[in-house]
Amino acid sequence: MTPEELTALAVQAEADGQETFPLDDDGDLDPWTTAVWLTARTRTIAIEPPGEIAAASPAMAAKMRESLAELGGDRGPRAIGDDALPASLADVALRPGDPGYAARRSTYMRGGKPALVLRPRTPDEVADALEVARRHRHLPFGLRSGGHGVSGRSTNDGGLILDVGAMNGIEILDERRRLIRVGPGATWKQVAAALDPYGWALGSGDYGGVGVGGLATAGGIGLLGRAYGLTVDHLRAVELVLADGTQVRAGDTEHPDLFWAVRGAGANFGVATAFEFEVDEVHEVGWAQLVLVSPDIERTLRDFGEVARKAPRDTTVFLVTGPPRQGQSVLQMYGIVDSADPDVVVERLTPFAQTGLLAQQQVVLTTYAGAMAGASDVGAEGHQGRGEPVTRSGFLPVLTDAFARDAAALIRSGQVYFFQLRHMGGAIADVAPDAMAFSHRTPEFQVTALGASREGLDRAWDRLAHHFDGLYLSFETDPRPERLHDAFPPPVLERLRTLKRQYDPTGLFRDNFPLIKDEEADR
């Protein structure tokens, strides 16, 4: 039978409601021929490769599988039909097989295949997107700003993603008050660059590629933290679209209870469409990147804790390490000294450099924008994360000798490939614990570990649980319900749950450590 006759037969079969598949001589699916044929000839058949794809490398095989998904598309019944989309969202909707979908399906840390990605450009379109989510409560529902979150919760499989990346404006509202307005889709690198000409800065984690929306509703433990406080400490107002589509502005005098909640638990209450921050006057700073080698990781952790404890509040230094090799641990310390005086910068950093064998150093005077500029821009291909992130988080009140011993055992356990200490204290502790939902104000450090095995990391990490008092939800992926109680002290959690029942009684925002269980929601 000729190719033309085969095509005519297939088209007729489809018209009769039948499905046909091209096979090779062995009776197997030929995925590449099938993908091209389906793209041109049918709307109903979804295909997958018959098995492992032969390729020169795993990365090549993964790319071939991704290309096949683009060619063949998702031709089966749609979880969210075209008739469910308001006209306002028709040109910002992405489905499997659509151009641009591959760049939006995954995040920095997690691979996903959502059934629908909506990219609203205005608060009204956000409200329309939430209407779609309300009509499809049975599907997973995630929010995304920059897609860089460690937790990976801004993608899913088979559900809906509301991506506010297009809402990325940055505006100076009042130069005298240093008041700015920022969209949730902007990155902190972009914010730093926009503030730089004014001699201003806003502390924002430790990586410029992170999106504003997620960090600004969680906390923001960053490299200016000890000098100026958390990111949420600078928030003066936030504009939100609530679960029912209502648009509100929350601040000290407007919906103050909601404003209290979104500064630490924002993902449970609505979609932030704009933030107003009061930023700091920050000129040149000392930006340091040190690489040390340690034959005794326990001692280095202990010494680092002592040095960090004694450091003035103008100095914030983070530590990162991984599994030792041949008995040696390699550590990176990076941080900012809020001073333009080279002698002060050297004085502040020297004790940190002496906690191990200094192998490499780079210390420069630059602006905060210069420190954030090293983050890579996300290209047209988007994030390409794969798999599921496996992380644990904890707030450490004091880095004791016992913690250094147990943390060293964790690092050597083989269950952790990334271990980080984020230096807290200073201005972070100046804010009262009850001022907002982020209430962990007194720890010396925030601790994060990443691993490959959920069971393995949990087992190793749980041995350290007695050292911690609380956790930072942005860096936590353990799904066990007690993690919510670790994140929020009892009075805070009780207040949050009361507000959740007021502002989101049906529990629409539920995929990021939900405050109320499905059975408690008002359906």
mmCIF file of N, CA and C in Angstrom, residues 371-463:
data_model
loop_
_atom_site.group_PDB
_atom_site.id
_atom_site.type_symbol
_atom_site.label_atom_id
_atom_site.label_comp_id
_atom_site.label_asym_id
_atom_site.label_seq_id
_atom_site.Cartn_x
_atom_site.Cartn_y
_atom_site.Cartn_z
ATOM 1 N N ALA A 371 26.528 42.273 42.749
ATOM 2 C CA ALA A 371 26.543 40.954 43.368
ATOM 3 C C ALA A 371 25.463 40.054 42.789
ATOM 4 N N MET A 372 24.317 40.622 42.441
ATOM 5 C CA MET A 372 23.209 39.833 41.881
ATOM 6 C C MET A 372 23.369 39.567 40.390
ATOM 7 N N ALA A 373 24.259 40.288 39.730
ATOM 8 C CA ALA A 373 24.362 40.218 38.267
ATOM 9 C C ALA A 373 24.883 38.876 37.763
ATOM 10 N N GLY A 374 25.494 38.092 38.643
ATOM 11 C CA GLY A 374 26.049 36.821 38.195
ATOM 12 C C GLY A 374 25.012 35.778 37.860
ATOM 13 N N ALA A 375 23.763 35.994 38.218
ATOM 14 C CA ALA A 375 22.706 35.024 37.924
ATOM 15 C C ALA A 375 22.462 34.948 36.422
ATOM 16 N N SER A 376 22.339 33.747 35.934
ATOM 17 C CA SER A 376 22.080 33.550 34.499
ATOM 18 C C SER A 376 20.641 33.929 34.172
ATOM 19 N N ASP A 377 20.461 34.527 33.009
ATOM 20 C CA ASP A 377 19.118 34.809 32.523
ATOM 21 C C ASP A 377 18.503 33.527 31.971
ATOM 22 N N VAL A 378 17.229 33.341 32.214
ATOM 23 C CA VAL A 378 16.526 32.185 31.671
ATOM 24 C C VAL A 378 16.180 32.480 30.219
ATOM 25 N N GLY A 379 16.669 31.658 29.310
ATOM 26 C CA GLY A 379 16.457 31.876 27.888
ATOM 27 C C GLY A 379 15.092 31.410 27.419
ATOM 28 N N ALA A 380 14.923 31.417 26.110
ATOM 29 C CA ALA A 380 13.644 31.026 25.515
ATOM 30 C C ALA A 380 13.288 29.578 25.811
ATOM 31 N N GLU A 381 14.309 28.772 26.125
ATOM 32 C CA GLU A 381 14.033 27.358 26.400
ATOM 33 C C GLU A 381 13.446 27.140 27.784
ATOM 34 N N GLY A 382 13.459 28.173 28.642
ATOM 35 C CA GLY A 382 12.873 28.061 29.965
ATOM 36 C C GLY A 382 13.675 27.184 30.898
ATOM 37 N N HIS A 383 13.098 26.899 32.053
ATOM 38 C CA HIS A 383 13.732 25.986 33.002
ATOM 39 C C HIS A 383 13.577 24.550 32.507
ATOM 40 N N GLN A 384 14.571 23.733 32.802
ATOM 41 C CA GLN A 384 14.562 22.351 32.326
ATOM 42 C C GLN A 384 14.816 21.381 33.480
ATOM 43 N N GLY A 385 14.226 21.654 34.645
ATOM 44 C CA GLY A 385 14.378 20.747 35.767
ATOM 45 C C GLY A 385 13.777 19.386 35.473
ATOM 46 N N ARG A 386 14.293 18.366 36.169
ATOM 47 C CA ARG A 386 13.789 17.002 35.978
ATOM 48 C C ARG A 386 13.632 16.345 37.333
ATOM 49 N N GLY A 387 12.708 15.405 37.407
ATOM 50 C CA GLY A 387 12.527 14.666 38.631
ATOM 51 C C GLY A 387 11.859 15.494 39.712
ATOM 52 N N GLU A 388 12.003 15.043 40.952
ATOM 53 C CA GLU A 388 11.394 15.692 42.111
ATOM 54 C C GLU A 388 12.479 16.188 43.054
ATOM 55 N N PRO A 389 12.448 17.453 43.468
ATOM 56 C CA PRO A 389 13.430 17.917 44.456
ATOM 57 C C PRO A 389 13.175 17.255 45.805
ATOM 58 N N VAL A 390 14.248 16.893 46.482
ATOM 59 C CA VAL A 390 14.169 16.281 47.805
ATOM 60 C C VAL A 390 14.976 17.160 48.748
ATOM 61 N N THR A 391 14.306 17.900 49.616
ATOM 62 C CA THR A 391 14.979 18.870 50.470
ATOM 63 C C THR A 391 14.434 18.794 51.885
ATOM 64 N N ARG A 392 15.226 19.318 52.836
ATOM 65 C CA ARG A 392 14.768 19.534 54.206
ATOM 66 C C ARG A 392 15.291 20.885 54.675
ATOM 67 N N SER A 393 14.570 21.472 55.608
ATOM 68 C CA SER A 393 14.895 22.807 56.082
ATOM 69 C C SER A 393 14.722 22.879 57.594
ATOM 70 N N GLY A 394 15.500 23.735 58.238
ATOM 71 C CA GLY A 394 15.342 23.943 59.668
ATOM 72 C C GLY A 394 15.938 25.260 60.111
ATOM 73 N N PHE A 395 15.363 25.853 61.151
ATOM 74 C CA PHE A 395 15.945 27.024 61.795
ATOM 75 C C PHE A 395 16.758 26.548 62.996
ATOM 76 N N LEU A 396 18.008 26.987 63.050
ATOM 77 C CA LEU A 396 18.935 26.556 64.089
ATOM 78 C C LEU A 396 19.123 27.683 65.107
ATOM 79 N N PRO A 397 18.620 27.523 66.336
ATOM 80 C CA PRO A 397 18.757 28.603 67.325
ATOM 81 C C PRO A 397 20.203 28.948 67.630
ATOM 82 N N VAL A 398 21.045 27.912 67.815
ATOM 83 C CA VAL A 398 22.458 28.113 68.128
ATOM 84 C C VAL A 398 23.251 26.981 67.488
ATOM 85 N N LEU A 399 24.369 27.325 66.843
ATOM 86 C CA LEU A 399 25.227 26.288 66.264
ATOM 87 C C LEU A 399 26.148 25.777 67.373
ATOM 88 N N THR A 400 25.742 24.700 68.009
ATOM 89 C CA THR A 400 26.475 24.119 69.134
ATOM 90 C C THR A 400 27.505 23.108 68.637
ATOM 91 N N ASP A 401 28.358 22.668 69.543
ATOM 92 C CA ASP A 401 29.313 21.613 69.209
ATOM 93 C C ASP A 401 28.571 20.336 68.813
ATOM 94 N N ALA A 402 27.463 20.060 69.508
ATOM 95 C CA ALA A 402 26.691 18.852 69.206
ATOM 96 C C ALA A 402 26.090 18.932 67.802
ATOM 97 N N PHE A 403 25.600 20.128 67.412
ATOM 98 C CA PHE A 403 25.071 20.252 66.058
ATOM 99 C C PHE A 403 26.183 20.071 65.034
ATOM 100 N N ALA A 404 27.344 20.662 65.259
ATOM 101 C CA ALA A 404 28.457 20.518 64.315
ATOM 102 C C ALA A 404 28.799 19.041 64.126
ATOM 103 N N ARG A 405 28.800 18.277 65.221
ATOM 104 C CA ARG A 405 29.080 16.848 65.143
ATOM 105 C C ARG A 405 28.013 16.119 64.323
ATOM 106 N N ASP A 406 26.747 16.389 64.607
ATOM 107 C CA ASP A 406 25.663 15.693 63.919
ATOM 108 C C ASP A 406 25.545 16.140 62.463
ATOM 109 N N ALA A 407 25.785 17.426 62.203
ATOM 110 C CA ALA A 407 25.743 17.910 60.821
ATOM 111 C C ALA A 407 26.876 17.310 60.007
ATOM 112 N N ALA A 408 28.051 17.159 60.605
ATOM 113 C CA ALA A 408 29.171 16.519 59.908
ATOM 114 C C ALA A 408 28.817 15.080 59.544
ATOM 115 N N ALA A 409 28.142 14.366 60.454
ATOM 116 C CA ALA A 409 27.715 12.997 60.159
ATOM 117 C C ALA A 409 26.700 12.983 59.022
ATOM 118 N N LEU A 410 25.790 13.963 59.003
ATOM 119 C CA LEU A 410 24.819 14.070 57.910
ATOM 120 C C LEU A 410 25.524 14.280 56.576
ATOM 121 N N ILE A 411 26.492 15.195 56.562
ATOM 122 C CA ILE A 411 27.217 15.497 55.321
ATOM 123 C C ILE A 411 27.994 14.275 54.826
ATOM 124 N N ARG A 412 28.502 13.465 55.751
ATOM 125 C CA ARG A 412 29.262 12.272 55.374
ATOM 126 C C ARG A 412 28.371 11.063 55.090
ATOM 127 N N SER A 413 27.053 11.188 55.308
ATOM 128 C CA SER A 413 26.159 10.025 55.251
ATOM 129 C C SER A 413 25.934 9.490 53.846
ATOM 130 N N GLY A 414 26.226 10.301 52.826
ATOM 131 C CA GLY A 414 25.918 9.895 51.459
ATOM 132 C C GLY A 414 24.500 10.239 51.044
ATOM 133 N N GLN A 415 23.697 10.788 51.959
ATOM 134 C CA GLN A 415 22.312 11.138 51.651
ATOM 135 C C GLN A 415 22.146 12.602 51.259
ATOM 136 N N VAL A 416 23.219 13.395 51.357
ATOM 137 C CA VAL A 416 23.136 14.836 51.111
ATOM 138 C C VAL A 416 24.192 15.226 50.078
ATOM 139 N N TYR A 417 23.754 15.923 49.024
ATOM 140 C CA TYR A 417 24.732 16.433 48.060
ATOM 141 C C TYR A 417 24.887 17.948 48.140
ATOM 142 N N PHE A 418 24.044 18.594 48.951
ATOM 143 C CA PHE A 418 24.112 20.053 49.112
ATOM 144 C C PHE A 418 23.689 20.368 50.538
ATOM 145 N N PHE A 419 24.537 21.106 51.247
ATOM 146 C CA PHE A 419 24.253 21.487 52.628
ATOM 147 C C PHE A 419 24.572 22.968 52.762
ATOM 148 N N GLN A 420 23.619 23.744 53.286
ATOM 149 C CA GLN A 420 23.797 25.195 53.353
ATOM 150 C C GLN A 420 23.433 25.732 54.737
ATOM 151 N N LEU A 421 24.234 26.684 55.202
ATOM 152 C CA LEU A 421 23.924 27.487 56.376
ATOM 153 C C LEU A 421 23.736 28.931 55.933
ATOM 154 N N ARG A 422 22.573 29.501 56.215
ATOM 155 C CA ARG A 422 22.311 30.915 55.927
ATOM 156 C C ARG A 422 22.378 31.698 57.234
ATOM 157 N N HIS A 423 23.247 32.653 57.266
ATOM 158 C CA HIS A 423 23.548 33.465 58.440
ATOM 159 C C HIS A 423 22.371 34.406 58.724
ATOM 160 N N MET A 424 21.812 34.334 59.932
ATOM 161 C CA MET A 424 20.698 35.204 60.318
ATOM 162 C C MET A 424 21.142 36.104 61.479
ATOM 163 N N GLY A 425 20.188 36.612 62.244
ATOM 164 C CA GLY A 425 20.502 37.536 63.327
ATOM 165 C C GLY A 425 20.511 38.972 62.841
ATOM 166 N N GLY A 426 21.104 39.855 63.629
ATOM 167 C CA GLY A 426 21.176 41.263 63.246
ATOM 168 C C GLY A 426 19.804 41.884 63.110
ATOM 169 N N ALA A 427 19.581 42.586 61.992
ATOM 170 C CA ALA A 427 18.325 43.299 61.767
ATOM 171 C C ALA A 427 17.134 42.363 61.663
ATOM 172 N N ILE A 428 17.350 41.118 61.305
ATOM 173 C CA ILE A 428 16.236 40.162 61.232
ATOM 174 C C ILE A 428 15.575 40.033 62.593
ATOM 175 N N ALA A 429 16.390 40.057 63.645
ATOM 176 C CA ALA A 429 15.871 39.890 65.003
ATOM 177 C C ALA A 429 15.268 41.166 65.571
ATOM 178 N N ASP A 430 15.368 42.282 64.862
ATOM 179 C CA ASP A 430 14.816 43.537 65.363
ATOM 180 C C ASP A 430 13.290 43.579 65.287
ATOM 181 N N VAL A 431 12.719 42.757 64.421
ATOM 182 C CA VAL A 431 11.272 42.760 64.203
ATOM 183 C C VAL A 431 10.608 41.809 65.193
ATOM 184 N N ALA A 432 9.503 42.227 65.772
ATOM 185 C CA ALA A 432 8.789 41.406 66.753
ATOM 186 C C ALA A 432 8.269 40.128 66.099
ATOM 187 N N PRO A 433 8.327 38.997 66.798
ATOM 188 C CA PRO A 433 7.878 37.723 66.210
ATOM 189 C C PRO A 433 6.422 37.716 65.771
ATOM 190 N N ASP A 434 5.585 38.547 66.404
ATOM 191 C CA ASP A 434 4.164 38.545 66.051
ATOM 192 C C ASP A 434 3.802 39.617 65.025
ATOM 193 N N ALA A 435 4.802 40.286 64.451
ATOM 194 C CA ALA A 435 4.522 41.375 63.507
ATOM 195 C C ALA A 435 3.940 40.865 62.196
ATOM 196 N N MET A 436 4.245 39.630 61.859
ATOM 197 C CA MET A 436 3.778 39.035 60.608
ATOM 198 C C MET A 436 3.841 37.526 60.742
ATOM 199 N N ALA A 437 3.348 36.816 59.725
ATOM 200 C CA ALA A 437 3.298 35.356 59.806
ATOM 201 C C ALA A 437 4.683 34.736 59.864
ATOM 202 N N PHE A 438 5.685 35.376 59.252
ATOM 203 C CA PHE A 438 7.062 34.909 59.417
ATOM 204 C C PHE A 438 7.505 35.319 60.809
ATOM 205 N N SER A 439 7.596 34.336 61.705
ATOM 206 C CA SER A 439 7.806 34.658 63.114
ATOM 207 C C SER A 439 9.127 34.151 63.680
ATOM 208 N N HIS A 440 9.931 33.464 62.869
ATOM 209 C CA HIS A 440 11.200 32.909 63.365
ATOM 210 C C HIS A 440 12.287 33.985 63.266
ATOM 211 N N ARG A 441 12.422 34.780 64.320
ATOM 212 C CA ARG A 441 13.268 35.958 64.279
ATOM 213 C C ARG A 441 14.612 35.791 64.980
ATOM 214 N N THR A 442 14.766 34.771 65.794
ATOM 215 C CA THR A 442 15.964 34.701 66.631
ATOM 216 C C THR A 442 16.972 33.612 66.265
ATOM 217 N N PRO A 443 16.760 32.765 65.266
ATOM 218 C CA PRO A 443 17.771 31.739 64.962
ATOM 219 C C PRO A 443 19.094 32.357 64.508
ATOM 220 N N GLU A 444 20.180 31.615 64.764
ATOM 221 C CA GLU A 444 21.476 32.015 64.213
ATOM 222 C C GLU A 444 21.569 31.668 62.733
ATOM 223 N N PHE A 445 20.941 30.550 62.350
ATOM 224 C CA PHE A 445 21.084 30.070 60.972
ATOM 225 C C PHE A 445 19.787 29.437 60.475
ATOM 226 N N GLN A 446 19.625 29.509 59.163
ATOM 227 C CA GLN A 446 18.654 28.674 58.468
ATOM 228 C C GLN A 446 19.462 27.597 57.747
ATOM 229 N N VAL A 447 19.051 26.350 57.910
ATOM 230 C CA VAL A 447 19.812 25.206 57.398
ATOM 231 C C VAL A 447 18.992 24.501 56.320
ATOM 232 N N THR A 448 19.637 24.159 55.219
ATOM 233 C CA THR A 448 18.982 23.439 54.125
ATOM 234 C C THR A 448 19.859 22.283 53.683
ATOM 235 N N ALA A 449 19.220 21.151 53.386
ATOM 236 C CA ALA A 449 19.929 20.005 52.815
ATOM 237 C C ALA A 449 19.134 19.486 51.621
ATOM 238 N N LEU A 450 19.851 19.129 50.565
ATOM 239 C CA LEU A 450 19.255 18.508 49.380
ATOM 240 C C LEU A 450 19.822 17.116 49.215
ATOM 241 N N GLY A 451 18.951 16.177 48.847
ATOM 242 C CA GLY A 451 19.378 14.800 48.627
ATOM 243 C C GLY A 451 18.688 14.208 47.419
ATOM 244 N N ALA A 452 18.993 12.951 47.143
ATOM 245 C CA ALA A 452 18.404 12.266 45.994
ATOM 246 C C ALA A 452 17.279 11.328 46.392
ATOM 247 N N SER A 453 17.268 10.881 47.643
ATOM 248 C CA SER A 453 16.292 9.901 48.112
ATOM 249 C C SER A 453 15.421 10.516 49.198
ATOM 250 N N ARG A 454 14.107 10.490 48.990
ATOM 251 C CA ARG A 454 13.194 11.003 50.005
ATOM 252 C C ARG A 454 13.363 10.246 51.321
ATOM 253 N N GLU A 455 13.312 8.939 51.253
ATOM 254 C CA GLU A 455 13.419 8.127 52.458
ATOM 255 C C GLU A 455 14.787 8.286 53.110
ATOM 256 N N GLY A 456 15.845 8.277 52.284
ATOM 257 C CA GLY A 456 17.189 8.380 52.826
ATOM 258 C C GLY A 456 17.460 9.709 53.490
ATOM 259 N N LEU A 457 17.051 10.819 52.847
ATOM 260 C CA LEU A 457 17.283 12.132 53.432
ATOM 261 C C LEU A 457 16.454 12.323 54.698
ATOM 262 N N ASP A 458 15.192 11.917 54.660
ATOM 263 C CA ASP A 458 14.351 12.078 55.842
ATOM 264 C C ASP A 458 14.928 11.320 57.034
ATOM 265 N N ARG A 459 15.386 10.103 56.785
ATOM 266 C CA ARG A 459 15.934 9.294 57.879
ATOM 267 C C ARG A 459 17.177 9.961 58.478
ATOM 268 N N ALA A 460 18.054 10.478 57.616
ATOM 269 C CA ALA A 460 19.278 11.122 58.094
ATOM 270 C C ALA A 460 18.983 12.467 58.755
ATOM 271 N N TRP A 461 18.084 13.226 58.160
ATOM 272 C CA TRP A 461 17.770 14.571 58.683
ATOM 273 C C TRP A 461 17.029 14.491 60.012
ATOM 274 N N ASP A 462 16.123 13.530 60.138
ATOM 275 C CA ASP A 462 15.318 13.449 61.353
ATOM 276 C C ASP A 462 16.175 13.218 62.594
ATOM 277 N N ARG A 463 17.377 12.705 62.410
ATOM 278 C CA ARG A 463 18.279 12.527 63.548
ATOM 279 C C ARG A 463 18.754 13.873 64.102
#
